[in-house]
CSV table of C-alpha atoms in Angstrom, one decimal:
chain,number,residue,atom,x,y,z
A,182,THR,CA,-9.2,-2.7,1.8
A,183,VAL,CA,-7.2,-1.0,-0.6
A,184,ARG,CA,-8.6,-1.4,-4.1
A,185,VAL,CA,-7.8,-0.2,-7.7
A,186,GLU,CA,-10.4,2.1,-9.6
A,187,GLY,CA,-12.0,-0.9,-11.0
A,188,GLY,CA,-12.6,-2.5,-7.6
A,189,LYS,CA,-10.2,-5.2,-7.5
A,190,LYS,CA,-8.1,-5.7,-4.4
A,191,MET,CA,-4.8,-4.1,-4.8
A,192,SER,CA,-2.0,-6.7,-4.0
A,193,LYS,CA,1.6,-7.7,-5.2
A,194,SER,CA,0.5,-11.0,-6.5
A,195,LEU,CA,-1.9,-9.3,-8.8
A,196,GLY,CA,0.9,-6.7,-10.0
A,197,ASN,CA,-1.5,-3.8,-9.5
A,198,ILE,CA,0.1,-2.0,-6.4
A,199,ILE,CA,1.4,1.5,-6.3
A,200,ASP,CA,4.9,2.0,-4.8
A,201,PRO,CA,4.7,4.9,-2.1
A,202,LEU,CA,8.3,5.7,-3.0
A,203,GLU,CA,7.8,6.3,-6.5
A,204,ILE,CA,4.7,8.7,-5.5
A,205,ILE,CA,6.9,10.6,-2.9
A,206,GLY,CA,9.4,11.0,-5.5
A,207,GLU,CA,6.8,12.7,-8.0
A,208,VAL,CA,4.4,14.5,-5.7
A,209,GLY,CA,6.3,14.8,-2.2
A,210,ALA,CA,5.7,13.0,1.1
A,211,ASP,CA,3.4,15.5,2.4
A,212,ALA,CA,1.2,15.0,-0.9
A,213,LEU,CA,1.1,11.3,-0.2
A,214,ARG,CA,0.1,11.4,3.6
A,215,PHE,CA,-2.5,14.0,2.9
A,216,SER,CA,-4.2,12.6,-0.1
A,217,LEU,CA,-4.4,9.0,1.6
A,218,MET,CA,-5.9,10.6,4.7
A,219,VAL,CA,-8.8,12.9,2.8
A,220,ILE,CA,-9.9,9.9,1.1
A,221,THR,CA,-9.9,7.2,3.4
A,222,ALA,CA,-13.1,7.0,5.5
A,223,THR,CA,-13.3,5.0,8.4
A,224,GLY,CA,-15.0,1.6,7.8
A,225,THR,CA,-14.9,1.7,3.9
A,226,ASP,CA,-12.7,0.4,1.3
A,227,VAL,CA,-10.3,2.7,-0.5
A,228,TYR,CA,-10.2,3.1,-4.2
A,229,LEU,CA,-6.9,4.2,-4.9
A,230,SER,CA,-5.0,5.5,-8.3
A,231,GLU,CA,-2.1,7.6,-8.9
A,232,GLN,CA,-4.7,10.3,-10.0
A,233,LYS,CA,-5.6,10.7,-6.3
A,234,PHE,CA,-2.6,11.9,-5.1
A,235,LEU,CA,-3.0,14.9,-7.3
A,236,ILE,CA,-5.5,16.1,-4.5
A,237,GLY,CA,-2.3,16.5,-2.0
A,238,ARG,CA,0.1,17.8,-4.7
A,239,ASN,CA,-2.2,20.6,-5.6
A,240,PHE,CA,-3.0,21.5,-2.3
A,241,ALA,CA,0.7,21.6,-1.4
A,242,ASN,CA,1.1,24.2,-4.1
A,243,LYS,CA,-1.8,26.3,-3.3
A,244,ILE,CA,-0.3,26.5,0.2
A,245,TRP,CA,3.0,27.5,-1.2
A,246,ASN,CA,1.5,30.1,-3.5
A,247,ALA,CA,-0.6,31.5,-1.0
A,248,SER,CA,2.1,31.8,1.3
A,249,ARG,CA,4.4,33.6,-0.8
A,250,TYR,CA,1.6,36.1,-1.2
A,251,ILE,CA,1.3,36.5,2.5
A,252,LEU,CA,4.7,36.3,4.0
A,253,PRO,CA,5.9,39.9,2.4
A,254,LYS,CA,3.1,41.4,4.0
A,255,MET,CA,4.2,40.6,7.6
A,256,SER,CA,6.5,43.3,7.9
A,257,LYS,CA,3.2,45.5,8.6
A,258,ASN,CA,2.1,43.1,11.2
A,259,ILE,CA,0.6,44.5,14.6
A,260,PRO,CA,-1.2,42.5,17.4
A,261,LEU,CA,-4.6,41.3,16.2
A,262,GLU,CA,-6.2,42.9,19.4
A,263,LYS,CA,-5.1,46.4,18.1
A,264,ALA,CA,-6.2,46.0,14.5
A,265,THR,CA,-9.4,47.5,13.3
A,266,LEU,CA,-11.3,44.6,11.5
A,267,GLY,CA,-13.8,44.8,8.8
A,268,ASP,CA,-16.4,42.5,8.1
A,269,SER,CA,-14.4,39.9,5.8
A,270,ASP,CA,-11.7,40.0,8.8
A,271,ARG,CA,-14.4,38.8,11.2
A,272,TRP,CA,-15.9,36.3,8.9
A,273,ILE,CA,-12.4,34.8,8.3
A,274,LEU,CA,-11.7,34.7,11.9
A,275,SER,CA,-15.1,33.5,12.5
A,276,ARG,CA,-14.5,30.4,10.0
A,277,LEU,CA,-11.0,29.8,11.5
A,278,HIS,CA,-12.2,29.1,14.8
A,279,HIS,CA,-14.9,27.1,13.7
A,280,THR,CA,-12.2,25.0,11.6
A,281,ILE,CA,-10.2,24.7,14.9
A,282,PHE,CA,-13.3,23.5,16.6
A,283,ASP,CA,-14.3,21.0,13.9
A,284,VAL,CA,-10.7,19.7,13.1
A,285,THR,CA,-10.1,18.9,17.0
A,286,LYS,CA,-13.3,17.2,17.4
A,287,ALA,CA,-12.7,15.2,14.2
A,288,LEU,CA,-9.1,14.0,15.5
A,289,GLU,CA,-10.5,13.4,18.9
A,290,GLU,CA,-13.0,11.0,17.4
A,291,TYR,CA,-10.2,9.5,14.8
A,292,GLN,CA,-11.9,10.9,11.9
A,293,PHE,CA,-8.7,11.6,10.0
A,294,ASN,CA,-10.4,12.4,6.4
A,295,ILE,CA,-13.2,14.6,8.2
A,296,ALA,CA,-10.5,16.7,9.8
A,297,ALA,CA,-8.4,16.8,6.8
A,298,GLY,CA,-11.4,17.7,4.5
A,299,ALA,CA,-12.1,20.7,7.0
A,300,LEU,CA,-8.8,22.2,6.7
A,301,TYR,CA,-8.9,21.7,2.7
A,302,GLU,CA,-12.2,23.4,2.6
A,303,PHE,CA,-11.2,26.4,4.8
A,304,PHE,CA,-7.8,27.0,3.6
A,305,TRP,CA,-8.9,26.7,-0.4
A,306,HIS,CA,-12.3,27.9,-0.7
A,307,GLU,CA,-12.8,30.1,2.3
A,308,PHE,CA,-9.6,31.8,3.1
A,309,CYS,CA,-7.7,31.7,-0.4
A,310,ASP,CA,-10.7,31.9,-2.8
A,311,TRP,CA,-12.6,34.8,-0.9
A,312,TYR,CA,-10.7,36.3,2.0
A,313,LEU,CA,-7.4,36.7,-0.1
A,314,GLU,CA,-9.1,38.0,-3.2
A,315,LEU,CA,-11.1,40.5,-1.3
A,316,SER,CA,-7.8,41.6,0.7
A,317,LYS,CA,-6.0,42.5,-2.5
A,318,GLU,CA,-8.1,45.8,-2.4
A,319,ARG,CA,-6.7,46.9,0.8
A,320,LYS,CA,-3.6,48.2,2.3
A,321,ASP,CA,-0.9,45.7,3.8
A,322,GLU,CA,-1.1,47.2,7.2
A,323,GLU,CA,-5.0,46.5,7.4
A,324,ILE,CA,-4.9,42.8,6.5
A,325,ALA,CA,-1.5,41.9,8.0
A,326,PRO,CA,-2.8,40.8,11.7
A,327,VAL,CA,-5.4,38.7,10.1
A,328,LEU,CA,-3.1,37.0,7.6
A,329,HIS,CA,-0.5,36.3,10.2
A,330,GLU,CA,-3.3,34.9,12.6
A,331,VAL,CA,-4.8,32.8,9.9
A,332,LEU,CA,-1.5,31.2,8.5
A,333,LYS,CA,0.2,30.7,11.7
A,334,THR,CA,-3.0,29.0,13.1
A,335,PHE,CA,-3.5,27.0,9.7
A,336,LEU,CA,0.1,25.7,10.0
A,337,SER,CA,-0.5,24.2,13.5
A,338,LEU,CA,-3.6,22.5,12.4
A,339,LEU,CA,-2.2,21.2,9.3
A,340,HIS,CA,1.1,20.0,10.8
A,341,PRO,CA,0.1,16.6,11.7
A,342,PHE,CA,-1.0,15.8,8.0
A,343,MET,CA,1.6,17.7,6.2
A,344,PRO,CA,4.7,18.1,8.5
A,345,PHE,CA,7.4,19.3,5.9
A,346,ILE,CA,5.9,22.1,4.4
A,347,THR,CA,4.3,23.2,7.5
A,348,GLU,CA,7.6,23.3,9.2
A,349,GLU,CA,9.3,25.0,6.0
A,350,ILE,CA,6.7,28.0,6.0
A,351,GLY,CA,6.5,28.3,9.7
A,352,HIS,CA,10.3,29.0,9.8
A,353,GLU,CA,9.4,31.9,7.8
A,354,ILE,CA,6.8,33.4,10.3
A,355,LEU,CA,8.8,32.7,13.3
A,356,PRO,CA,12.5,31.7,12.7
A,357,ASP,CA,13.3,30.6,16.1
A,358,GLN,CA,10.3,28.5,16.7
A,359,SER,CA,9.2,25.0,15.2
A,360,VAL,CA,5.5,24.5,14.3
A,361,MET,CA,6.2,20.8,15.6
A,362,LEU,CA,6.5,22.3,19.3
A,363,SER,CA,4.0,24.9,19.1
A,364,ALA,CA,0.7,24.6,21.2
A,365,TRP,CA,-2.5,23.1,19.5
A,366,PRO,CA,-4.7,25.9,18.8
A,367,GLU,CA,-8.0,26.3,20.7
A,368,ALA,CA,-11.2,27.4,19.4
A,369,ASP,CA,-12.6,30.8,21.0
A,370,LYS,CA,-15.9,31.4,20.8
A,371,LYS,CA,-15.7,35.0,21.1
A,372,TRP,CA,-14.6,35.1,17.4
A,373,PHE,CA,-17.8,33.0,16.4
A,374,ASN,CA,-20.2,35.4,14.5
A,375,PRO,CA,-23.0,33.9,12.8
A,376,GLU,CA,-24.4,37.1,11.7
A,377,ILE,CA,-21.3,38.1,9.6
A,378,GLU,CA,-21.2,34.2,8.3
A,379,SER,CA,-24.9,34.5,7.2
A,380,LYS,CA,-24.0,37.9,5.3
A,381,MET,CA,-20.8,36.3,3.7
A,382,SER,CA,-22.8,33.1,3.0
A,383,PHE,CA,-25.5,35.4,1.0
A,384,VAL,CA,-22.4,37.1,-1.0
A,385,ILE,CA,-20.7,33.8,-1.9
A,386,LYS,CA,-24.1,32.4,-3.2
A,387,ALA,CA,-24.7,35.5,-5.2
């Protein structure tokens, strides 16, 4: 059941509905979709207000801004297998593959809010807040392979939730390919690195 913030059921007869077309006009279709999925847990009522759609809007803005920082560095890209990886590189790749595993498992179990939340947590709080900030002290050629791998994989994972922004940015990475037709990422346990994750967790807590 969809309810307004005060707890009343949302209905046309009560005159307290939110018009989705108006929300799309204000924040975009992707923001509407993502916001609804991230706040909707299976088997519980949804408490909805226009403020809730700021979650998706702010996330879309974060993705745009991060991509604008990353894309110019792609010219220095080399295959990930040939790159020299530091601790922060191995950490974010470990977190990426754990995220692939978590999102895939959640989708298989129809827990869409958990999948959306995992993508949000990874991209905003791990990739942007930590890896991108740490990468600013390094040369483009050192970080380009990891930036390319993370962004490309993240767009594929996010595409079912936010199809428009992921397709737009995806064409900047691979102009002749569509994110919609790309293979679903698979978690590779060779990238799981509990030792590096433990070290980085200590740094973050500090």
